[in-house]
Coordinates of N, CA and C and ligand atoms in Angstrom, one line a residue:
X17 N 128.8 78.9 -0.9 CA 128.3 77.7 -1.5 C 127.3 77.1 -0.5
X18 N 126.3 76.5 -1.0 CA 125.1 76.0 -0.1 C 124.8 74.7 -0.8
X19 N 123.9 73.7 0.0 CA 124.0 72.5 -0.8 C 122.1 73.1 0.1
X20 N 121.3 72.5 -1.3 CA 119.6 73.0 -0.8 C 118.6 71.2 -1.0
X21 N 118.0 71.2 -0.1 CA 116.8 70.0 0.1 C 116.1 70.2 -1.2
X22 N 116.0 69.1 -1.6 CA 115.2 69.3 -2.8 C 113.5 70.2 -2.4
X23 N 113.0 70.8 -3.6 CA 111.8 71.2 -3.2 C 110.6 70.7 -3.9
X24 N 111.2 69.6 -4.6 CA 110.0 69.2 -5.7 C 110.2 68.0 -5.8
X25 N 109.3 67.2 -5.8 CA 109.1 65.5 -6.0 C 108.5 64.9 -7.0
X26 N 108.5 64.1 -7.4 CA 108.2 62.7 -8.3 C 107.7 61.8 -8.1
X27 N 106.6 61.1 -8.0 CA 106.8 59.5 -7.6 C 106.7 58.7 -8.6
X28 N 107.7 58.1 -8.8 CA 108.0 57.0 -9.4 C 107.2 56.3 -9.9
X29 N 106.3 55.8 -8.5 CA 104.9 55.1 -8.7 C 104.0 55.1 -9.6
X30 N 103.1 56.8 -8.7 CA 101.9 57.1 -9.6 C 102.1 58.3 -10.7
X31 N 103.3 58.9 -10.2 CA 104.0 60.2 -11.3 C 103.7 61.2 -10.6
X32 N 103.2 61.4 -9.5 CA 102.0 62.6 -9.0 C 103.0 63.8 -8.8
X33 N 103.2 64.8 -8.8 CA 104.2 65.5 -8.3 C 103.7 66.4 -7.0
X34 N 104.6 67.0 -6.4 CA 104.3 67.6 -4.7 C 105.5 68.1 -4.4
X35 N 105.2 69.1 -3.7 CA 106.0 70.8 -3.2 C 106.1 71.7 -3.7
X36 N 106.5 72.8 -4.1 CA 105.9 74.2 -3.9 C 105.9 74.3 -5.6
X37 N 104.4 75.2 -5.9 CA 104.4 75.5 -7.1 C 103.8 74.8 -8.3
X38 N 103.3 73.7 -7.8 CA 102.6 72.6 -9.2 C 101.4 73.1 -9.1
X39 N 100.9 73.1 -10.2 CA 100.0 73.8 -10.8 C 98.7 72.4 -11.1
X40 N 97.6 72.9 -11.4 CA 96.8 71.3 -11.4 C 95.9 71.7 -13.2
X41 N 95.0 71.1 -13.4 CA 94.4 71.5 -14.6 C 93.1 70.3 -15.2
X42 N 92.0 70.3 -14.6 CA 90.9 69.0 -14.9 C 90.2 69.6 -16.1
X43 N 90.0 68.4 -16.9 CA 89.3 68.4 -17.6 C 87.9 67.4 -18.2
X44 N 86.8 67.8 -17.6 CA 85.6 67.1 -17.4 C 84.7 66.9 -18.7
X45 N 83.4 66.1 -18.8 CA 83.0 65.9 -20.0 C 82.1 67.5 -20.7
X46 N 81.7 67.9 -19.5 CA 81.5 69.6 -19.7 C 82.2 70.3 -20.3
X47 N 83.6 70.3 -20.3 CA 84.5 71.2 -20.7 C 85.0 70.3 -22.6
X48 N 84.4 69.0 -22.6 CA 85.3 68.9 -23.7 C 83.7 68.8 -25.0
X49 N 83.2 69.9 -24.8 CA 82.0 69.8 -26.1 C 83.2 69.6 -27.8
X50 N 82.3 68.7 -28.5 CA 82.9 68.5 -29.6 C 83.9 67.8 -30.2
X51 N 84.7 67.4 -29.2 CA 86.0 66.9 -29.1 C 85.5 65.5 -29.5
X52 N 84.6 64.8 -29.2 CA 84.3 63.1 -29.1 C 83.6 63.1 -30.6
X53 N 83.5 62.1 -31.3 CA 82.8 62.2 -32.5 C 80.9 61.8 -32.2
X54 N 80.8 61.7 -31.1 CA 79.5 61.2 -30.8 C 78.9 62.5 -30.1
X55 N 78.9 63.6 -30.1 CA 78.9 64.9 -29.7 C 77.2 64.8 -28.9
X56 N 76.0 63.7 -29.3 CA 74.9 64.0 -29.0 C 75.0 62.6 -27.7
X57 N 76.1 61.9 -27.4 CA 76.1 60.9 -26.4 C 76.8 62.1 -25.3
X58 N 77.5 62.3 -25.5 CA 78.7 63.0 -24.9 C 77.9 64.4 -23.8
X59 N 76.8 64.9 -25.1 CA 75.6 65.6 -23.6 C 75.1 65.0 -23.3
X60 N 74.7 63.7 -23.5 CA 73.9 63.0 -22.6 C 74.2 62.6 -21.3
X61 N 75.7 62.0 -21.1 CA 75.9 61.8 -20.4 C 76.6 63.1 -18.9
X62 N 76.8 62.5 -17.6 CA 77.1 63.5 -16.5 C 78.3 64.6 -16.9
X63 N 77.7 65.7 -17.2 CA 79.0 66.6 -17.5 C 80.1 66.6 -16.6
X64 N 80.2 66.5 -15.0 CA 80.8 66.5 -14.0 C 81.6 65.9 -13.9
X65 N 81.9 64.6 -15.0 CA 82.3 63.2 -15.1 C 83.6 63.7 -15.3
X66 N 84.9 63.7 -14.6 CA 86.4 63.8 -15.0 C 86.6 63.2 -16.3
X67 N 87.3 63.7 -16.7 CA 88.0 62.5 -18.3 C 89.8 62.8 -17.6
X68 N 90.2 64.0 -17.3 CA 91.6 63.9 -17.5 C 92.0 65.1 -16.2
X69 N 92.9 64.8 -15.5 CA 93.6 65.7 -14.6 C 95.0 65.7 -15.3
X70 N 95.8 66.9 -14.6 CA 97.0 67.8 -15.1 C 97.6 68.2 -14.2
X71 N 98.7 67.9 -13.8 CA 99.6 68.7 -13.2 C 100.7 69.5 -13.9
X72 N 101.8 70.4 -13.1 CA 102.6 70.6 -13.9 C 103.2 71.6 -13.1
X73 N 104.9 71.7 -13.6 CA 105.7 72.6 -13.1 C 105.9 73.7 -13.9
X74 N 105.7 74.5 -13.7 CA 106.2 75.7 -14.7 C 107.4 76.2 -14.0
X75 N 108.8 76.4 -14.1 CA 110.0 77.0 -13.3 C 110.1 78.4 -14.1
X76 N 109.6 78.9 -15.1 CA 109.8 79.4 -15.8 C 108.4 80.5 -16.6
X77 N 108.4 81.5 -16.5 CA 106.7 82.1 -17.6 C 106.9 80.8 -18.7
X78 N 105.6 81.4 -18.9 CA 105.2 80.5 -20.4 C 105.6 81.5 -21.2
X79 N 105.9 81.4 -23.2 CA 106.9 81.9 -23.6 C 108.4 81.9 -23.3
X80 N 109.0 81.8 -22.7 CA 110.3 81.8 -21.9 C 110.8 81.1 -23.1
X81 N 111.8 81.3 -23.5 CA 112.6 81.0 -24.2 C 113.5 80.4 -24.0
X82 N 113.9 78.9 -23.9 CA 115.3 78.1 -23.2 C 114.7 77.1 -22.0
X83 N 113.7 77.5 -21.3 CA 113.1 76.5 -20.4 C 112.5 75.0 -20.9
X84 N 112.2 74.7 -19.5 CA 111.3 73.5 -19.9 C 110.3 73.2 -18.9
X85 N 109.4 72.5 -19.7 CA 108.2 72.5 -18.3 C 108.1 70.7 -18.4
X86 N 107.4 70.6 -17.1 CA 107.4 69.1 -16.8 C 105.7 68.9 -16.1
X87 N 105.4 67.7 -16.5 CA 103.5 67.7 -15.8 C 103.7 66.2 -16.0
X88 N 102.4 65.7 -15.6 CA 101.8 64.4 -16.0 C 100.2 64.6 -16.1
X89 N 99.8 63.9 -16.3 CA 98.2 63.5 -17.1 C 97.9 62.3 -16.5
X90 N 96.5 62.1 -16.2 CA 96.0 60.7 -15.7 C 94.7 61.1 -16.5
X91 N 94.6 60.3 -17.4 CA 93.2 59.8 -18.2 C 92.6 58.6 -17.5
X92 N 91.2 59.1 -16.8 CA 90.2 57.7 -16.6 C 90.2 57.4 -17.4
X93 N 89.1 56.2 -17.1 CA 88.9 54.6 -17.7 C 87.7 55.6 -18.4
X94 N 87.3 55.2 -19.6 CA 85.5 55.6 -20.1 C 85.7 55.5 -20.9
X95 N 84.2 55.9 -21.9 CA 84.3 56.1 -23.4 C 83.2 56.7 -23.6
X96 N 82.9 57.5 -24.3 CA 81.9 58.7 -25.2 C 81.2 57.8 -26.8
X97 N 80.2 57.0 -26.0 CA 79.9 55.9 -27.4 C 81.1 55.0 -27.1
X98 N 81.6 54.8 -28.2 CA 82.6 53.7 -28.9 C 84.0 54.0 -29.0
X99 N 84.2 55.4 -28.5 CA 85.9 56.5 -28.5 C 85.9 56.2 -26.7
X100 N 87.3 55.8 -26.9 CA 87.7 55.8 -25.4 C 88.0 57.3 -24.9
X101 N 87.8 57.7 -23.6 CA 88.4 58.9 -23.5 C 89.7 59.1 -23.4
X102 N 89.7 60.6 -23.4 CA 91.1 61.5 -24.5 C 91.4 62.6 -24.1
X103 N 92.4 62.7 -24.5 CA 92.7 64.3 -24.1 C 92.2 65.1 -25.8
X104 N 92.2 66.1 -25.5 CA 91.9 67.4 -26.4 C 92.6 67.0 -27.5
X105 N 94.1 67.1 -27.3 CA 94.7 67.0 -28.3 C 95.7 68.5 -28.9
X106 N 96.6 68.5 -29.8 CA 97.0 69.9 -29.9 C 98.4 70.2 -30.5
X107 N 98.8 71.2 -31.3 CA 100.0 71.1 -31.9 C 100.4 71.8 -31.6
X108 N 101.8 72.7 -31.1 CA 102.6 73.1 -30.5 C 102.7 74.8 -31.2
X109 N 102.0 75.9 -30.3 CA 101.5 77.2 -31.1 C 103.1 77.5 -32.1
X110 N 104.1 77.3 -31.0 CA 105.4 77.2 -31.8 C 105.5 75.7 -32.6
X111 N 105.3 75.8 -33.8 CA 105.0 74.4 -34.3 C 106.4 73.5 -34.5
X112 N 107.6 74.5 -33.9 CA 108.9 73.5 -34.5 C 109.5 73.3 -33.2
X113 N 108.3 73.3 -32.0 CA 108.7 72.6 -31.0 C 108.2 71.0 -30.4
X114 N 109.1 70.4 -30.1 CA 109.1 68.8 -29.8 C 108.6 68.1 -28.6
X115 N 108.5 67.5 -27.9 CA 108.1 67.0 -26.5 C 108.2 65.3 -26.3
X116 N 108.1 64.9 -24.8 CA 108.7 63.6 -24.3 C 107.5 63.4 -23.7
X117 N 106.8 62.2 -23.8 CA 106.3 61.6 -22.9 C 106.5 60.0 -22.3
X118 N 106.0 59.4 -21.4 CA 106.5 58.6 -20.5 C 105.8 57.9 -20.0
X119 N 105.0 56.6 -20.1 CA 103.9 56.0 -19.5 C 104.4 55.8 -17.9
X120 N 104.0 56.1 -17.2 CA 103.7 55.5 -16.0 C 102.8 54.3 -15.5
X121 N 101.9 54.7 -15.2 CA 100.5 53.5 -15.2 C 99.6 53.8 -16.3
X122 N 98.7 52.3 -16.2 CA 97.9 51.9 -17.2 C 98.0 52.0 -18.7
X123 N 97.4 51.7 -19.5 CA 97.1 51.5 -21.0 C 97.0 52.3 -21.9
X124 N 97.6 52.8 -22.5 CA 96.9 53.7 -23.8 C 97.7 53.9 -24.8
X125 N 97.2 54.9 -25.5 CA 97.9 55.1 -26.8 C 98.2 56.7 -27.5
X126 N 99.0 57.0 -27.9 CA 99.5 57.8 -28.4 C 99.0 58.1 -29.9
X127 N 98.2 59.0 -29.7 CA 97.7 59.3 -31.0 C 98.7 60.6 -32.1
X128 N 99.5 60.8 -32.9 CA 100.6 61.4 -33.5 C 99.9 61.7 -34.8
X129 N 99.9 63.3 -35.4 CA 99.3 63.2 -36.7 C 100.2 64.5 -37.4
X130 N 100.8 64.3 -38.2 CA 101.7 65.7 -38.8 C 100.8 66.4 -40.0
X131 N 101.4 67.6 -40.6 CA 100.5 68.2 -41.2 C 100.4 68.0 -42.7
X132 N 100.8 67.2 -42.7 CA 99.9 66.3 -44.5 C 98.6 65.3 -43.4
X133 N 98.3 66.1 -42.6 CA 97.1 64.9 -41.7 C 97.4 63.4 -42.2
X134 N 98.2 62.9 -41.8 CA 98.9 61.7 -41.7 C 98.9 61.1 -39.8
X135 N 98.2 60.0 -39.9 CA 97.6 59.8 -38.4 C 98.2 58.5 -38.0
X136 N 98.9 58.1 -36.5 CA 99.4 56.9 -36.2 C 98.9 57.0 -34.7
X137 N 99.6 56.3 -34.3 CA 99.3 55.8 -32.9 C 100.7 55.0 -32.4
X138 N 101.0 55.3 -31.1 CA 102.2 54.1 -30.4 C 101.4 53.4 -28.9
X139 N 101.4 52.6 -28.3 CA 100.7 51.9 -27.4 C 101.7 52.7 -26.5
X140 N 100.6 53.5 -25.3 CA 101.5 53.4 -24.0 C 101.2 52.1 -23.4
X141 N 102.7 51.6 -22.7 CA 102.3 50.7 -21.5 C 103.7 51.3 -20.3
X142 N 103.2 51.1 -19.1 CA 104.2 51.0 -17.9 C 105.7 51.5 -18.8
X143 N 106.5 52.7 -18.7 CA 107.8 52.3 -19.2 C 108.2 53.1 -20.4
X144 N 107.3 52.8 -21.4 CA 107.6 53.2 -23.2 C 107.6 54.4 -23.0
X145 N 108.5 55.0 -23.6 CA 109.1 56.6 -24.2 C 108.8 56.7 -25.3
X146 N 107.8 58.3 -25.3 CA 107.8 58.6 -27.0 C 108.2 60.3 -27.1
X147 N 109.1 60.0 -28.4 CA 109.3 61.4 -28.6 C 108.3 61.9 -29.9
X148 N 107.8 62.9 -29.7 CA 107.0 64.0 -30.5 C 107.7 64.8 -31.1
X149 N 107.8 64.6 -32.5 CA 108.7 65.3 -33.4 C 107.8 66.8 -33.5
X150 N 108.7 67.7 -33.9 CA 108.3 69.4 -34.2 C 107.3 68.7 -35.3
X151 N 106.0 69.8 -34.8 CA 105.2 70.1 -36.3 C 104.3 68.9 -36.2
X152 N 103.9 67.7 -35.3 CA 103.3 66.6 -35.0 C 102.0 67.1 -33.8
X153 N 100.9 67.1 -34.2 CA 99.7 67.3 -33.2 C 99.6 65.7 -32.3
X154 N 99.4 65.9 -30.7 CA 99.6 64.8 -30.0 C 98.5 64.6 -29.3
X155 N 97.8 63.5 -29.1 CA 96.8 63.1 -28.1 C 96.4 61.9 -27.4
X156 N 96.4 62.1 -26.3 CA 96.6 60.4 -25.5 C 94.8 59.7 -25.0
X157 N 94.8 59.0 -25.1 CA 93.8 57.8 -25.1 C 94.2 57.0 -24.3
X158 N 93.1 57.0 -23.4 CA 93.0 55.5 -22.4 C 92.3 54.2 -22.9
X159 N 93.4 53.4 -23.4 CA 92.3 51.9 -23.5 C 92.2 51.5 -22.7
X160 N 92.2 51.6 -21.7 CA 92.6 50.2 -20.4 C 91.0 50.5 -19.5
X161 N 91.1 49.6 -18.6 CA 90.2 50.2 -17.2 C 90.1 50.7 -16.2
X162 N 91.7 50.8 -16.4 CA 92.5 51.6 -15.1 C 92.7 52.9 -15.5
X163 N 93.0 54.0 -14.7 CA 93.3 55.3 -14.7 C 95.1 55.4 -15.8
X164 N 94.9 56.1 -16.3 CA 96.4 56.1 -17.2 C 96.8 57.1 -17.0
X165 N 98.4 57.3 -16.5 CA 99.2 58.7 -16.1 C 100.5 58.1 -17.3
X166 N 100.7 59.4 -17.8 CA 102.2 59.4 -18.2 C 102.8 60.8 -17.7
X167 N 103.7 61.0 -18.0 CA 104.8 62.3 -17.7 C 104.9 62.5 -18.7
X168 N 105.2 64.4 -19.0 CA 105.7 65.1 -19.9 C 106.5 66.2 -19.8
X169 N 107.7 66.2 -21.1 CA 108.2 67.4 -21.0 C 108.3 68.1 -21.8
X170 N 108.3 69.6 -22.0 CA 108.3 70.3 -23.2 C 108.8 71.9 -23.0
X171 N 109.4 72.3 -24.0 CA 109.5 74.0 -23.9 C 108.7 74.8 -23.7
X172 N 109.8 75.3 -23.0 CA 108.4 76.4 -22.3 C 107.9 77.6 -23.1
X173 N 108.5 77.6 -24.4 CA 107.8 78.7 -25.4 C 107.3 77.9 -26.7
X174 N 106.8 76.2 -26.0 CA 106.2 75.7 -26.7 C 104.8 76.8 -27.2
X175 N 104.1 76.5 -26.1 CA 102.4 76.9 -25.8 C 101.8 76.2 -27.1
X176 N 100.3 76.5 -26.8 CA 99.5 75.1 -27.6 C 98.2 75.9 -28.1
X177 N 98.6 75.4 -29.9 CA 97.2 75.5 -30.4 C 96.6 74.2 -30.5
X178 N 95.1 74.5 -30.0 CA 94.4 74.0 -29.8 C 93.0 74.0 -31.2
X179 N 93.3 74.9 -32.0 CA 92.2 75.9 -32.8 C 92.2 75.1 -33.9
X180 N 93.4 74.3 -34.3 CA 94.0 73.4 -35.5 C 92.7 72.3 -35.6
X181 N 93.3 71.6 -34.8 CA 92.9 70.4 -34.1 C 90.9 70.9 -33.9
X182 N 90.4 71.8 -32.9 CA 88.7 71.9 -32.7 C 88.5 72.3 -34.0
X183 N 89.1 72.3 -35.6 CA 88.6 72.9 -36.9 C 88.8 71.5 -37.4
X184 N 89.7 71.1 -37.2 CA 89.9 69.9 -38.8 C 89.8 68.6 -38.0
X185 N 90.3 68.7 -36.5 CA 90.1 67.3 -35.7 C 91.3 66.5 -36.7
X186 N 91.6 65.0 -35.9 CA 92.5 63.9 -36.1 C 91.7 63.7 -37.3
X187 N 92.8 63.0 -38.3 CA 92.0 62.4 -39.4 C 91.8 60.7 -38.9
X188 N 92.5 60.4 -37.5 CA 92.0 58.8 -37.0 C 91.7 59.1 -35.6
X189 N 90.7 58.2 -35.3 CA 90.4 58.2 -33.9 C 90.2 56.9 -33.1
X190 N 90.2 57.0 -32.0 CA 90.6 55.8 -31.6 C 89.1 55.1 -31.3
X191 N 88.8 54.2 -31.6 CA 87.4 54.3 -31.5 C 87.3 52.2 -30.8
X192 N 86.5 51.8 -30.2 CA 86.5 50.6 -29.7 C 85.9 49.3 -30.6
X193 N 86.5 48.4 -31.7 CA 85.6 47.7 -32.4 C 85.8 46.4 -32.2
X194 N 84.4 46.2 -32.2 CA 84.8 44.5 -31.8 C 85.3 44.3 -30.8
X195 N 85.1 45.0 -29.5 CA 85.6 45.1 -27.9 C 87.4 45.3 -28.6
X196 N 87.8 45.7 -29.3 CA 89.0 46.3 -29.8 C 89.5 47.5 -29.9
X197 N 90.4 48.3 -29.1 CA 91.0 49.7 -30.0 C 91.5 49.5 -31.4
X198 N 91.1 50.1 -32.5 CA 91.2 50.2 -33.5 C 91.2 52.0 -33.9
X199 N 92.4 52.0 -34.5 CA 92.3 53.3 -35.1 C 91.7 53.7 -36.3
X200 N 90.8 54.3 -36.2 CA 89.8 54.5 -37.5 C 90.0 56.0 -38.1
X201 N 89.9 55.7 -39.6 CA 90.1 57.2 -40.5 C 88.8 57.7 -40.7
X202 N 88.9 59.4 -40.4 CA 87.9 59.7 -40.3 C 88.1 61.1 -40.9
Ligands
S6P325 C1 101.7 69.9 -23.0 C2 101.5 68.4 -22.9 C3 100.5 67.8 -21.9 C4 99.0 68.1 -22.3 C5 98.0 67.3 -21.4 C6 96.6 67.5 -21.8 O1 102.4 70.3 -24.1 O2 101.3 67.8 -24.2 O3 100.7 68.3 -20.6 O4 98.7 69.5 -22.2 O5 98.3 65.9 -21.6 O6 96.3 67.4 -23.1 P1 95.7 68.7 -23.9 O7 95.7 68.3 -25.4 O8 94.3 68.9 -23.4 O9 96.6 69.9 -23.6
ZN326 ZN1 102.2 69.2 -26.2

């Protein structure tokens, strides 16, 4: 019997995780061609420009069967035109897998859309828990002006199509009207 120091951390704080094995994952305005509905603002502006960093634990391959993986996300502050930035977005290659996420800091929103493309949203703030039912494509938005991190968890034989979502896109998006987030059908 052995009692072991932990090897992996949390913080509470900013979510950040640290010790052996986190994995990282940025994603800049270069990398996200097409994703924004303003596609001819979106080259205009600094490709270099961060939109979203990723961490994450994998204890487990991907496919693995019975695991779980754990990360967090921090979405800058910006917007592409009138769409605040975002993550990609994506529905779960295993589609009858579910996931947790967890605001930590700043503002945003939970974009949720199942496959009759039926589109909502839940406000992250500091705190709020949402669960992502199987078969629901998920994508997070920063309204605020602060950096937004939440935590997430999911199976590790989730893995993610992404190919759904860059063909048919959200039927709402989050778009800024009237200095407002408003979710607009599109
Ligand atoms: C994975 C989980 C998150 C996202 C991350 C980036 O299932 O939902 O870790 O991968 O928020 O979003 P996306 O849509 O670019 O993967
Ligand atoms: Zn996911």
């Amino acid at each position: 019997m052995q009692i072991f120091k932990p090897e992996l951390f949390f913080n509470s704080d900013t979510g950040q995780l640290s010790g052996k094995n986190i994995g990282e994952k940025t994603a800049r305005l270069g990398d996200l061609k097409d994703v924004y509905v303003d596609e001819k603002c979106r080259k205009s502006m600094s490709q270099d420009q961060l939109v979203y960093h990723v961490q994450y634990y994998f204890p487990v391959s991907e496919n693995t069967e019975g695991g779980l993986f754990f990360g967090n996300t921090t979405i800058y502050p910006g917007k592409v035109g009138d769409e605040y930035f975002m993550t990609k977005g994506h529905f779960h290659a295993k589609g009858d897998r579910g996931e947790y996420y967890w605001c930590i800091q700043g503002h945003g929103m939970l974009v949720m859309m199942n496959r009759n493309r039926e589109t909502w949203a839940e406000e992250m703030t500091p705190g709020s828990l949402h669960y992502m039912p199987a078969h629901v494509a998920h994508r997070t938005v920063n309204i605020g002006n602060t950096p937004m991190t939440f935590g997430a968890c999911w199976p590790s034989d989730a893995g993610h199509d992404y190919g759904t979502i860059a063909t048919d896109g959200f039927s709402g998006r989050l778009l800024e009207v009237n200095g407002k987030p408003q979710l607009v059908a599109f």
